[in-house]
Each structure stands twice: as structure tokens, then as C-alpha cells.
Short mmCIF file of C-alpha atoms in Angstrom, two decimals:
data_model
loop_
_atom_site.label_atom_id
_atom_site.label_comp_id
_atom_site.label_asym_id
_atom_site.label_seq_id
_atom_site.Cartn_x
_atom_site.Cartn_y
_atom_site.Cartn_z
CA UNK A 1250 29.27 -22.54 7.38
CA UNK A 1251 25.70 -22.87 7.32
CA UNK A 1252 23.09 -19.84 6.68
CA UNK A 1253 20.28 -19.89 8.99
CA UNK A 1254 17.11 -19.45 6.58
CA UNK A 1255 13.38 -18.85 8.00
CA UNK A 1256 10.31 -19.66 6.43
CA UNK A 1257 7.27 -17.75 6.18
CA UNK A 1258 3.93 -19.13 4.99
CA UNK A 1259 0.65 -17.47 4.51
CA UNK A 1260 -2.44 -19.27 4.90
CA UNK A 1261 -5.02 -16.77 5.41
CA UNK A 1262 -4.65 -13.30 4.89
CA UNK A 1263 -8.25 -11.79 4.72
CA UNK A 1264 -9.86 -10.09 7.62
CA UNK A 1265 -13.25 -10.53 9.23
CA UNK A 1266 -15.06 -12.94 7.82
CA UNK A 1267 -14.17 -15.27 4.83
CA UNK A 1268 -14.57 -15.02 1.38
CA UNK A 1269 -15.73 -17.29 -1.14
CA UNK A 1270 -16.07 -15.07 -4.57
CA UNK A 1271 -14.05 -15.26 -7.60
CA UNK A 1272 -13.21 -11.75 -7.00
CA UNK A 1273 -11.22 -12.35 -4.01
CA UNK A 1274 -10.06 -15.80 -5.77
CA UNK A 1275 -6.19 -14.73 -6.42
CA UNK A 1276 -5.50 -13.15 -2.83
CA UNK A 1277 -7.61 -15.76 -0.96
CA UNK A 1278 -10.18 -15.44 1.14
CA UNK A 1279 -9.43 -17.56 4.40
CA UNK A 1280 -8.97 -15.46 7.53
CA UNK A 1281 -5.37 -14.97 9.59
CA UNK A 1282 -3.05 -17.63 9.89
CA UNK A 1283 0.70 -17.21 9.25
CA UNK A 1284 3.46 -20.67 9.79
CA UNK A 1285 7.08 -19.29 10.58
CA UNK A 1286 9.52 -21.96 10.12
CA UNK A 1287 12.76 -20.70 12.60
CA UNK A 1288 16.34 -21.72 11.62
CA UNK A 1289 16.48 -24.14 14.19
CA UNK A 1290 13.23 -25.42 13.24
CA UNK A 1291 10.93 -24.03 15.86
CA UNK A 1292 7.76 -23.87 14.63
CA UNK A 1293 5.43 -20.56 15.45
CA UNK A 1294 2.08 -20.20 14.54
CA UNK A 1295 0.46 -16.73 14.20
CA UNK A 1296 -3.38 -17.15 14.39
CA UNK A 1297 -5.46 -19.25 14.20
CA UNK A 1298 -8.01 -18.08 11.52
CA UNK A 1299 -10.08 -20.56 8.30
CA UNK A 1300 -6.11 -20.52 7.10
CA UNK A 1301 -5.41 -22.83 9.94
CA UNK A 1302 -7.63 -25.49 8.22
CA UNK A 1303 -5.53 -25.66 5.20
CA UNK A 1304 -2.07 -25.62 7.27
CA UNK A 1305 -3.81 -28.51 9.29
CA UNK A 1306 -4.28 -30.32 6.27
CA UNK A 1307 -0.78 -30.30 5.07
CA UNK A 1308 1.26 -30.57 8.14
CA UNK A 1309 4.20 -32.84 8.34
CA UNK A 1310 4.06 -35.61 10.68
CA UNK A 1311 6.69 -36.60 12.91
CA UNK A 1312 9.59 -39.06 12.05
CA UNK A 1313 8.85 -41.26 14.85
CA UNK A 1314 8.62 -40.38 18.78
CA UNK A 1315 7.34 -37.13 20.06
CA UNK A 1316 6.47 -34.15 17.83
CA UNK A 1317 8.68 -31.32 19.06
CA UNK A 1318 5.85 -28.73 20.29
CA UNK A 1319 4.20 -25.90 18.13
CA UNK A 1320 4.31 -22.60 19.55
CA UNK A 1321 0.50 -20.59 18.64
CA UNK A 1322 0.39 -16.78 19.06
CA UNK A 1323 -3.10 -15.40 19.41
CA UNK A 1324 -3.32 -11.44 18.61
CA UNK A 1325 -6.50 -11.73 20.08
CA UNK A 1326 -10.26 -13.16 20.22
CA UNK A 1327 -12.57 -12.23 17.49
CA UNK A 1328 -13.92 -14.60 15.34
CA UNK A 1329 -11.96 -14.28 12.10
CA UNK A 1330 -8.60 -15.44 14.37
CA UNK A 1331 -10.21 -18.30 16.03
CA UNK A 1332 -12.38 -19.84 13.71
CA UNK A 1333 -9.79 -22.46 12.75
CA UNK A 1334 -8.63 -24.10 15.80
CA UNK A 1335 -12.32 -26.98 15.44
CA UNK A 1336 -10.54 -27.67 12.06
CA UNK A 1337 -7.52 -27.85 12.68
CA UNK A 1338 -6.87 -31.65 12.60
CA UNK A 1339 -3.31 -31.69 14.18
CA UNK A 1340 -5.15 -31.17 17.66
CA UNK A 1341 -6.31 -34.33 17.66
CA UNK A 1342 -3.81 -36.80 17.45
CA UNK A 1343 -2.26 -37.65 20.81
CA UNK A 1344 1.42 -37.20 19.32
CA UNK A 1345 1.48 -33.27 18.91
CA UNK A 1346 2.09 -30.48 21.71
CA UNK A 1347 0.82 -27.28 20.99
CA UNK A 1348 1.94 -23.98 22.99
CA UNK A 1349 -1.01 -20.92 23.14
CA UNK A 1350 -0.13 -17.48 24.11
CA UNK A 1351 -2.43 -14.70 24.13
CA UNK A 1352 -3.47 -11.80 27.01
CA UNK A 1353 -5.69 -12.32 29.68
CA UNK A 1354 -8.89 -10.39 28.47
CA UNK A 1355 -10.36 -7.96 31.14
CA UNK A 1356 -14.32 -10.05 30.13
CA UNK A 1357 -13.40 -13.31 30.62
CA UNK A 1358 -10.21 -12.80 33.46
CA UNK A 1359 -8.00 -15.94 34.15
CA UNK A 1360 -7.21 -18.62 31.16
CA UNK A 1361 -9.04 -16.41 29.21
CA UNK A 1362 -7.50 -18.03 25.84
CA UNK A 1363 -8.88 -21.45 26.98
CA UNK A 1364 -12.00 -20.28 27.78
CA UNK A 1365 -13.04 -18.59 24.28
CA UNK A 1366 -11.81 -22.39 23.03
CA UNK A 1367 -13.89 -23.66 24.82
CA UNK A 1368 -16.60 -21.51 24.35
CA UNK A 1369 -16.79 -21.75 20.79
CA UNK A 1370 -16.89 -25.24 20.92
CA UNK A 1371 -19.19 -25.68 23.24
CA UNK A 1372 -23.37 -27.03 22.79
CA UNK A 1373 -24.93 -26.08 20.28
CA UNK A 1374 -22.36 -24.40 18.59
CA UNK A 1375 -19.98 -27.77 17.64
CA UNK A 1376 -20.75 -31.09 17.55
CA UNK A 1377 -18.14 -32.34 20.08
CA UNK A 1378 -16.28 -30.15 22.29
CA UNK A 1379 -12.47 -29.63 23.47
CA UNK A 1380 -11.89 -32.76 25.37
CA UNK A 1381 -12.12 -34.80 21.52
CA UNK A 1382 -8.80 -33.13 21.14
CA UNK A 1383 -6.07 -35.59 22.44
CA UNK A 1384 -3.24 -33.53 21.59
CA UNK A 1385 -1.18 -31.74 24.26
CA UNK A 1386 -2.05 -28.44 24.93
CA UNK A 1387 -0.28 -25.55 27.43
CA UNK A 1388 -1.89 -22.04 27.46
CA UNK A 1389 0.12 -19.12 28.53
CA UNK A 1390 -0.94 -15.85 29.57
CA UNK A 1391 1.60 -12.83 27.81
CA UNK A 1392 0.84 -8.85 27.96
CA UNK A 1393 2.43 -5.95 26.08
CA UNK A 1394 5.88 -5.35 26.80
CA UNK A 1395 6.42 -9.09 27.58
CA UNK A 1396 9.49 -11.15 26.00
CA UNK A 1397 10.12 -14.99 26.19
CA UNK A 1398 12.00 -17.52 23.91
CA UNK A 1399 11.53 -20.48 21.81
CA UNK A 1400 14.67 -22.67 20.96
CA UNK A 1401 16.67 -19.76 19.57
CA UNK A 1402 14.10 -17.26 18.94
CA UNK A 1403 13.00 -14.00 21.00
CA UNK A 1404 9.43 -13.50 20.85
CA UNK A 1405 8.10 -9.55 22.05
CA UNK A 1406 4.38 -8.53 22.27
CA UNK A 1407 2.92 -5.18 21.87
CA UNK A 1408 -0.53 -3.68 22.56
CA UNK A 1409 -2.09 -2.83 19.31
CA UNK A 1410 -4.93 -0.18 18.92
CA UNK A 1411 -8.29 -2.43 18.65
CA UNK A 1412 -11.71 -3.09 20.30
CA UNK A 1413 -11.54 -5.21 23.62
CA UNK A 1414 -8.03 -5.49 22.79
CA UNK A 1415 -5.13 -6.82 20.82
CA UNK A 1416 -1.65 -7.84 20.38
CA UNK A 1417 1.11 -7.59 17.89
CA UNK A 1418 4.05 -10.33 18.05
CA UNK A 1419 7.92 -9.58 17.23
CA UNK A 1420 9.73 -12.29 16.30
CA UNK A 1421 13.39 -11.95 16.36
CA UNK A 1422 15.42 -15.35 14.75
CA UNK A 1423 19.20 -15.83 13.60
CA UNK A 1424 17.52 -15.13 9.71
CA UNK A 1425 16.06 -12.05 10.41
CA UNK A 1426 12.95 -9.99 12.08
CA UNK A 1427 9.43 -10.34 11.78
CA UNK A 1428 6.92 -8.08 12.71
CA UNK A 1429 3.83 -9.17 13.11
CA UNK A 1430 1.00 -6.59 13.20
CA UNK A 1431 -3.18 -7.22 12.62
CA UNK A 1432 -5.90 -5.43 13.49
CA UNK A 1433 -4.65 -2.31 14.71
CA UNK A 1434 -5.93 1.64 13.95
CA UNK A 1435 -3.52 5.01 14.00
CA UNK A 1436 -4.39 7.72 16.27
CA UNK A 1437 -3.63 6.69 19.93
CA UNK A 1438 -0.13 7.97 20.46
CA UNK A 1439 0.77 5.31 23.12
CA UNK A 1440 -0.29 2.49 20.70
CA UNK A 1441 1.02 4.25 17.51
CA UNK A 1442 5.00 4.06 19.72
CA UNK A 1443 3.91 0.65 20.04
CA UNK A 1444 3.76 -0.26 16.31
CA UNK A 1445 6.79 1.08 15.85
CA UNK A 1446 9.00 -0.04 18.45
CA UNK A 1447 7.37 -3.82 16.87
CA UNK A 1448 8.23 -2.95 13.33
CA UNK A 1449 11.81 -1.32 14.53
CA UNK A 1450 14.24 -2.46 11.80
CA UNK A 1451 12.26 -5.58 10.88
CA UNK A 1452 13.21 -7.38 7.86
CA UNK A 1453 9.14 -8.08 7.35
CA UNK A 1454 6.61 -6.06 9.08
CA UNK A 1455 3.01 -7.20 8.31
CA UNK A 1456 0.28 -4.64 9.02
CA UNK A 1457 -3.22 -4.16 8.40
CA UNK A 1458 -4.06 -2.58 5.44
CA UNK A 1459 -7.99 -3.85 5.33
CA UNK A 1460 -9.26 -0.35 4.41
CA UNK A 1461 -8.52 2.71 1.66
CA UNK A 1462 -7.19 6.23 3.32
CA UNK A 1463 -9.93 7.73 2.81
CA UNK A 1464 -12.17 5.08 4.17
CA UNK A 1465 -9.92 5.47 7.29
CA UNK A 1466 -10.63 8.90 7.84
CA UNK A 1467 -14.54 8.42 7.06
CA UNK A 1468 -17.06 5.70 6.94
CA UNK A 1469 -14.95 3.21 8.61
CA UNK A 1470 -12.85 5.23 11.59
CA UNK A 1471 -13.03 3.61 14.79
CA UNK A 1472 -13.31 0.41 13.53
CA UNK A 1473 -9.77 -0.73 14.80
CA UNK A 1474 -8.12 -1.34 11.42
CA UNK A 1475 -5.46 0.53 9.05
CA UNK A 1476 -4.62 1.47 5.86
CA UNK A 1477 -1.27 0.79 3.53
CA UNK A 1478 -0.70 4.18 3.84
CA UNK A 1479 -0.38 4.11 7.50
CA UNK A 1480 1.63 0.99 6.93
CA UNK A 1481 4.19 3.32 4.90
CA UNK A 1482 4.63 5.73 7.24
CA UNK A 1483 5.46 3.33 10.19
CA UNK A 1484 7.42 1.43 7.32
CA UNK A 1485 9.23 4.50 6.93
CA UNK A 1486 9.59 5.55 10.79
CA UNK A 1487 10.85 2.20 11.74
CA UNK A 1488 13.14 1.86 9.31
CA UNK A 1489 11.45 -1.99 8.48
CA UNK A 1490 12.45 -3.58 4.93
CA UNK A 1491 10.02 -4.88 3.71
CA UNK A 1492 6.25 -4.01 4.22
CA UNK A 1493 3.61 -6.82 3.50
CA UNK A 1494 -0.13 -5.14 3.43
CA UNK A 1495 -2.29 -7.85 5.63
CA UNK A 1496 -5.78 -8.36 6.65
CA UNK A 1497 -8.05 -7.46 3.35
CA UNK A 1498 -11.27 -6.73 3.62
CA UNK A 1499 -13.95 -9.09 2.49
CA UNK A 1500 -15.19 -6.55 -0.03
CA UNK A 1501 -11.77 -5.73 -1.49
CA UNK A 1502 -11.69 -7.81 -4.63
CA UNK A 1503 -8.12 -8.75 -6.57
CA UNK A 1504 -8.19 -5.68 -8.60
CA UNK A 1505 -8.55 -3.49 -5.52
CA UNK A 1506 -5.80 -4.95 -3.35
CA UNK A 1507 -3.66 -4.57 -6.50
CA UNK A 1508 -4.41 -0.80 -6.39
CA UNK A 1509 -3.89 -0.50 -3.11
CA UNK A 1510 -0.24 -2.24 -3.96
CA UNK A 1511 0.35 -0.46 -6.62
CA UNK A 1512 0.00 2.89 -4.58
CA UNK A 1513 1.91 1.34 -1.65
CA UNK A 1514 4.79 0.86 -4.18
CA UNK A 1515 4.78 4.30 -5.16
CA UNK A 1516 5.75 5.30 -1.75
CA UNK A 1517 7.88 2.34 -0.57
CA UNK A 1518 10.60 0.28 -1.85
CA UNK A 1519 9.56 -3.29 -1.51
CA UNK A 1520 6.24 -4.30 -0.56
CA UNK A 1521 4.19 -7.14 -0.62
CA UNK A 1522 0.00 -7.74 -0.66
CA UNK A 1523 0.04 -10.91 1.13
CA UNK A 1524 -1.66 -13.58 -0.46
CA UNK A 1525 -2.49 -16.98 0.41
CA UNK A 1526 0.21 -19.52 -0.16
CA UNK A 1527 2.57 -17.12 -0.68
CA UNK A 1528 6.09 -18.09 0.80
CA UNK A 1529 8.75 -15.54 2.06
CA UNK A 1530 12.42 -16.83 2.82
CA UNK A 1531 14.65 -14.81 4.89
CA UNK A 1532 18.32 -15.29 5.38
CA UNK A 1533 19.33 -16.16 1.97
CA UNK A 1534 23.02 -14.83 1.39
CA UNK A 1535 23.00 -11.55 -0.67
CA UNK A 1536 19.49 -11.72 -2.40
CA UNK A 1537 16.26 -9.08 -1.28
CA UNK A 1538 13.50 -10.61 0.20
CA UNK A 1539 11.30 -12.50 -2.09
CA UNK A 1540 8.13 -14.05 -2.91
CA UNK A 1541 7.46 -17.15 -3.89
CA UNK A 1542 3.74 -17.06 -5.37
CA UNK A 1543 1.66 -20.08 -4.27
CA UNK A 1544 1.13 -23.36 -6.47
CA UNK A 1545 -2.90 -23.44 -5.24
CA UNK A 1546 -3.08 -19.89 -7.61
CA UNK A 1547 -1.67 -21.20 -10.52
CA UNK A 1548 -3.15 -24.07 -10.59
CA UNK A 1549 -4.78 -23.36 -13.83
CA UNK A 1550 -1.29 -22.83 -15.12
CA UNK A 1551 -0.89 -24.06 -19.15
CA UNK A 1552 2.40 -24.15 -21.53
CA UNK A 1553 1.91 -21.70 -24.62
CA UNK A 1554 3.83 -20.64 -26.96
CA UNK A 1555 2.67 -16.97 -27.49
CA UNK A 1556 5.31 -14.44 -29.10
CA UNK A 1557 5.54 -10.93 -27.09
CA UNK A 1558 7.88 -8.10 -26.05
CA UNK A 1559 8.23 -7.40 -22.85
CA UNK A 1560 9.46 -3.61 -21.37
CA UNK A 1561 10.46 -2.92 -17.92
CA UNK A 1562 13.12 -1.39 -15.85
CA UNK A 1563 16.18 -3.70 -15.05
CA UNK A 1564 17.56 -4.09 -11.50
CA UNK A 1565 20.30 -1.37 -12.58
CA UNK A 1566 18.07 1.05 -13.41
CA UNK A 1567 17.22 1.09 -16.90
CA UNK A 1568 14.77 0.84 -18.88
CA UNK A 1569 14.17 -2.18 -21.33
CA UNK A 1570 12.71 -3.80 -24.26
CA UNK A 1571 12.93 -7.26 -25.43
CA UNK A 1572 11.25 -9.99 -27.36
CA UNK A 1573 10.96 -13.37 -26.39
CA UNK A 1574 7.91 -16.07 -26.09
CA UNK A 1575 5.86 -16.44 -23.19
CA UNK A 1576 5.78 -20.46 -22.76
CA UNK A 1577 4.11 -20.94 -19.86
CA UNK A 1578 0.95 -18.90 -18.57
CA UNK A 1579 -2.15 -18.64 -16.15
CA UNK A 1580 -5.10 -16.54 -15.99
CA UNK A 1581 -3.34 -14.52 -13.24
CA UNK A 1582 0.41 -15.01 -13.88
CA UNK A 1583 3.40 -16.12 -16.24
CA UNK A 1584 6.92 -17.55 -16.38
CA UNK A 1585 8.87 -15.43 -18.74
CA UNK A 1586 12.13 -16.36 -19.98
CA UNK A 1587 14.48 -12.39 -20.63
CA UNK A 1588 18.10 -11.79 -21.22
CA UNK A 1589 17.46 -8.68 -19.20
CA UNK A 1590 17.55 -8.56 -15.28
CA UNK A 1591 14.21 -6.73 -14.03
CA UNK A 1592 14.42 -5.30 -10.40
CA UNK A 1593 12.22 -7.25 -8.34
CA UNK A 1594 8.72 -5.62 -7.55
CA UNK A 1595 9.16 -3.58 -10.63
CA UNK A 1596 6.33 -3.39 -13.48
CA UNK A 1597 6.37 -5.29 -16.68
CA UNK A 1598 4.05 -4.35 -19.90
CA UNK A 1599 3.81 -7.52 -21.75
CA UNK A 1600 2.42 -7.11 -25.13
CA UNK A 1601 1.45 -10.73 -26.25
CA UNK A 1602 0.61 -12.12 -29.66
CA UNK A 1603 -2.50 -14.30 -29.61
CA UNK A 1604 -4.78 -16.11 -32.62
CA UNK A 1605 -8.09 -15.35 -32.47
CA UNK A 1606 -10.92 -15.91 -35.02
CA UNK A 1607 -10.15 -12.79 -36.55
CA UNK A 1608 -6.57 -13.93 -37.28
CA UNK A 1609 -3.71 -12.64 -34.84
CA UNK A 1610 -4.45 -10.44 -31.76
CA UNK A 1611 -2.91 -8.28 -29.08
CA UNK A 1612 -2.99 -8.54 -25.56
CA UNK A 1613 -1.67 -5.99 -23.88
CA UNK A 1614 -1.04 -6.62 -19.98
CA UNK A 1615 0.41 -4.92 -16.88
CA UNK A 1616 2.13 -6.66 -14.06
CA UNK A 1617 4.79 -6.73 -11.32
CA UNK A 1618 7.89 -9.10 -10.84
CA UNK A 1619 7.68 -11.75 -7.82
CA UNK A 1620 10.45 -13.95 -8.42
CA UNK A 1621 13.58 -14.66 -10.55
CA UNK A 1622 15.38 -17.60 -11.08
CA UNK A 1623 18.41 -18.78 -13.17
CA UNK A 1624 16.59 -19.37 -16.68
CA UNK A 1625 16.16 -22.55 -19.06
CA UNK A 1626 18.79 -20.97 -21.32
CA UNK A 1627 21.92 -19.66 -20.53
CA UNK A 1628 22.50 -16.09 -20.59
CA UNK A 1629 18.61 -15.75 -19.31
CA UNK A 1630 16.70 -15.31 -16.43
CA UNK A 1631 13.61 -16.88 -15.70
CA UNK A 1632 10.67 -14.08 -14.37
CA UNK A 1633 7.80 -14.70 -12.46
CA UNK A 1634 5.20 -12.21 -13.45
CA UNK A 1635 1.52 -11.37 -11.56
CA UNK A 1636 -1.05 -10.01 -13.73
CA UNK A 1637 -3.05 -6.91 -12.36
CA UNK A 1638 -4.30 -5.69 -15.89
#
């Protein structure tokens, strides 16, 4: 018998306006756009953000005859989840369907998705406007509290707490539950139920996490956004999974978001920062959620041979030491080969053995555990390991 698996890809994952800056370099900095892969193949877009670019680029053409259509949820209609659709390079090629849901917004009134389309790429703000794109597109209007299918898949929408509005999208497939939940701020009781009947026993639930706690309560309340602290507690509440911190704000470097993670994982058992590229699989028979880091961040990935000792906690419990040699390595990341099992999410110390012009040297670094896979060796596991000191 077959298990139904579901595939989640990340293609932008920062919020408000894109990023170009080394410091943002390991997270990404393209704006929201998610690609869930259903079981039976359906193909949902969440977003349509500078990340839709990038999914543009690399999407799969048909085998022949007509491309089944591609089903595009819109949380709503600021810039940084709209910016991508001019880009996106699908749209024009007379093969592919494309199916756009979003709310009617109270400015704009009827086909109120097609309009702001239209509107940003309209003179002088694009060189050619909507009618270059000969792909088929279908817009339909969906408000909070609506449900509708796609092939196998229920799809719910929620009102989320946000200026001039915003949705959050449930998506319920044979694999599992997926929450989907930008842009939204705690404090309106009617929208706070909301979030949590989305996130209700979700296997994922992404939620905004663009500013600190403290910035919450302070310089940036009102702004419509949340914190991973917030995203705990609804987490918690909802009884969700797993909890994947979304939305980072353009001034959050790497080293932030991986203290905001780092705190998040203090107070909840698996969570994720989501970062571009990354890849989540749900439905696979007996293993925890994981993530698969993305080949564009380790692209500057080298073989080694650098001797170190590892120490972390294995997935029973206890606590380890070990040395092996680290034989393949990036600037952010590693692939260590252990005879221990560490849990997932759990942090390593890796204490590396370098030469340096003053003979041998120590690096000592701090990181989490991604991925695990059956090991070169047997009797050992091979570890996926992101740096965050």
C-alpha cells in the first residue's frame, strides 16, 4: 500500500520588502511564496511574493497535453505578496491554468484580486501589462470561514488580524495538515479564535514571527505582525506539531532569527525558522517531521578532512561525546558522520581541529540537527548540522 507524502517548499520567507545583504544571506531574503505538492499531485501555491520568481524559474513542464491547473492562494494585497506574479514566467505560456483565490477587499469591491494584478502592472509601472500573459487564468473570490476542495484536498480560510485585511489558509491532505498563517497580530479575541481554530492539530503551522516580544509590545504594536512567542502559545493551544517561525523582518539578520529559534526551542518541541529552499515532507511512515536544508545555501559546500568531537544529546535522551572527522563542510553547515543517534532539532558543540599558520587550531562551534540519514559506514548515521555560532 502506498503512503501518501506531501511536499512543502519554501521560496520566500522574508516579510515586507526584500533583502539583498549578506546578513540575511542563509535565511533568504525573497518575500512569501510557499509550493505544496498534495499526494495526489495537486499543486497549491501560497503567495505570490519575489519567491515566486525563483519557483517560476524551476517549474516542471508538462509531459505533453494540458498542464493540470495550479491552485494560487493570496493571504492578501500588500506588496511583499504580490510582487512576483510580473516574474513569474509560467504565466505566460499558453499551456498552464492557474487558479487565484483571495477576498474581495472592501477598496477595490468586485474581482478585487484581478484588479490589484492589474494595477500593478499597469503604465508606467511595467513595461507590458496583463494581457502578455497567455496562460489561463480563473480568479475566485473566498472569505473567512469558507471551505472548498482541490482533487483530494480541503482548503479552509480564516480572517487574520492585519491592516485592510488578511487571510490565513488551512490545508487539510491525506499526508497531513498545514496551517498556513502570515501577517497576523495577537490581541483581537475574534481573530486570535481564528488562528487557532487554523492551526487546530496541524502537523505544520507557519506563523509570523517578523518581530522580538518585546518589539511587539513596544515600538512596533499595531503593525499587524507577531512574534515566535505568540507562535508558541497558539502552538501550544492548538495542539499543532510542528511550528515553523515565518515572515522575517528585513532587519533581522541570520544570527538574529537563530536567536529567536533558539528561544522558540526552549519553549516548544520541534520548530523550524523557515528558510528559503528549505523542503518539509509530510507523511513519511514513522519518522518526525523534517527538514531538508536547501542546496542554493550550501552551495559553497567543500570536502575536508578536519578531526573533531562532537557532544550532544541522543534521540533517547542522553547525553554524548564522540570523535569522528568532519569530511564535508560549508560556511554555514556540515555533514557529520556519528555512531550516536542525536534527536532531531537538538544542539551539537562541534569542537574542530584546524591548521593554521600558527600550527593546529580550535574551532569551537554551536549548532542544531536538521536532518539524518543512514551514514557512509555501517553502524553510523549521517547528521546534517546548521551553524549558528
Amino acid at each position: 500500500m502506498t503512503v501518501p507524502i506531501a511536499k512543502l517548499s519554501f521560496w520566500g520567507v522574508r516579510g515586507s520588502t526584500p533583502t539583498v545583504d549578506p546578513a540575511t544571506w542563509r535565511y533568504g531574503g525573497n518575500t512569501p511564496c510557499l509550493e505544496l505538492i498534495a499526494p495526489d499531485g495537486t499543486k497549491i501555491i501560497l503567495d505570490c511574493g519575489t519567491g515566486l520568481r525563483m519557483l517560476g524559474s524551476r517549474w516542471a513542464a508538462p509531459n505533453g497535453g494540458k498542464a493540470p491547473g495550479t491552485h494560487i492562494l493570496v493571504t492578501h494585497y500588500h506588496w511583499d505578496h504580490i510582487q512576483g506574479i510580473p516574474f513569474f514566467s509560467p504565466l505566460y505560456v499558453e499551456n498552464n491554468e492557474f487558479h487565484f483565490y483571495s477576498f474581495r477587499s472592501k477598496f477595490l469591491g468586485r474581482d478585487s484580486l484581478k484588479q490589484v494584478f492589474e494595477a500593478q502592472m499597469a503604465l508606467p509601472y511595467f513595461p507590458v501589462d496583463m494581457s502578455a500573459m497567455s496562460a489561463r487564468r480563473k480568479f475566485k473570490e473566498v472569505d473567512g470561514g469558507d471551505s472548498f476542495t482541490v482533487g483530494e484536498n480541503k482548503i479552509t480560510a480564516r480572517w487574520l488580524n492585519h491592516p485592510q485585511g488578511c487571510l490565513g489558509f488551512r490545508i487539510e491532505t491525506p499526508a497531513g495538515t498545514v496551517a498556513y498563517a502570515t501577517d497576523n497580530e495577537p490581541g483581537d479575541a475574534k481573530m486570535d479564535e481564528s488562528l487557532r481554530e487554523l492551526a487546530a492539530g496541524a502537523d505544520i503551522f507557519i506563523n509570523d514571527a517578523q518581530f522580538t516580544p518585546e518589539q511587539l509590545e513596544t515600538t512596533r504594536k499595531g503593525w499587524g505582525h507577531s512574534s515566535w512567542l505568540e507562535g508558541v502559545k497558539v502552538a501550544r493551544h492548538a495542539g499543532a506539531k510542528t511550528l515553523v517561525l515565518f515572515h522575517h523582518d528585513p532587519d533581522s539578520t541570520d544570527r538574529m532569527v537563530d536567536s529567536i529559534l533558539r528561544q522558540a526551542r526552549e519553549e516548544f518541541d520541534s520548530v523550524f525558522a523557515a528558510s528559503e529552499g528549505m523542503v518539509i515532507t509530510l507523511g513519511a511512515p514513522g519518522d518526525p517531521v523534517q527538514a531538508h536544508m536547501p542546496g542554493t545555501r550550501t552551495a559553497l559546500r567543500r570536502e575536508a578532512q578536519f578531526h573533531a568531537k562532537v557532544s550532544g544529546v541522543t534521540e533517547g535522551g542522553k547525553d554524548f561525546e564522540e570523535e569522528t572527522v568532519v569530511r564535508d563542510i560549508s560556511l554555514q553547515s556540515a555533514l557529520i558522520s556519528l555512531k550516536h543517534l542525536p534527536r532531531l532539532q537538538s544542539e551539537l558543540r562541534v569542537t574542530m581541529e584546524a591548521p593554521g599558520r600558527n600550527g593546529v587550531q580550535s574551532m569551537n562551534l554551536r549548532g542544531y540537527v536538521v536532518r539524518i540519514d543512514e551514514g557512509p559506514e555501517k553502524g553510523h548515521v549521517a547528521v546534517g548540522v546548521v551553524f549558528t555560532d
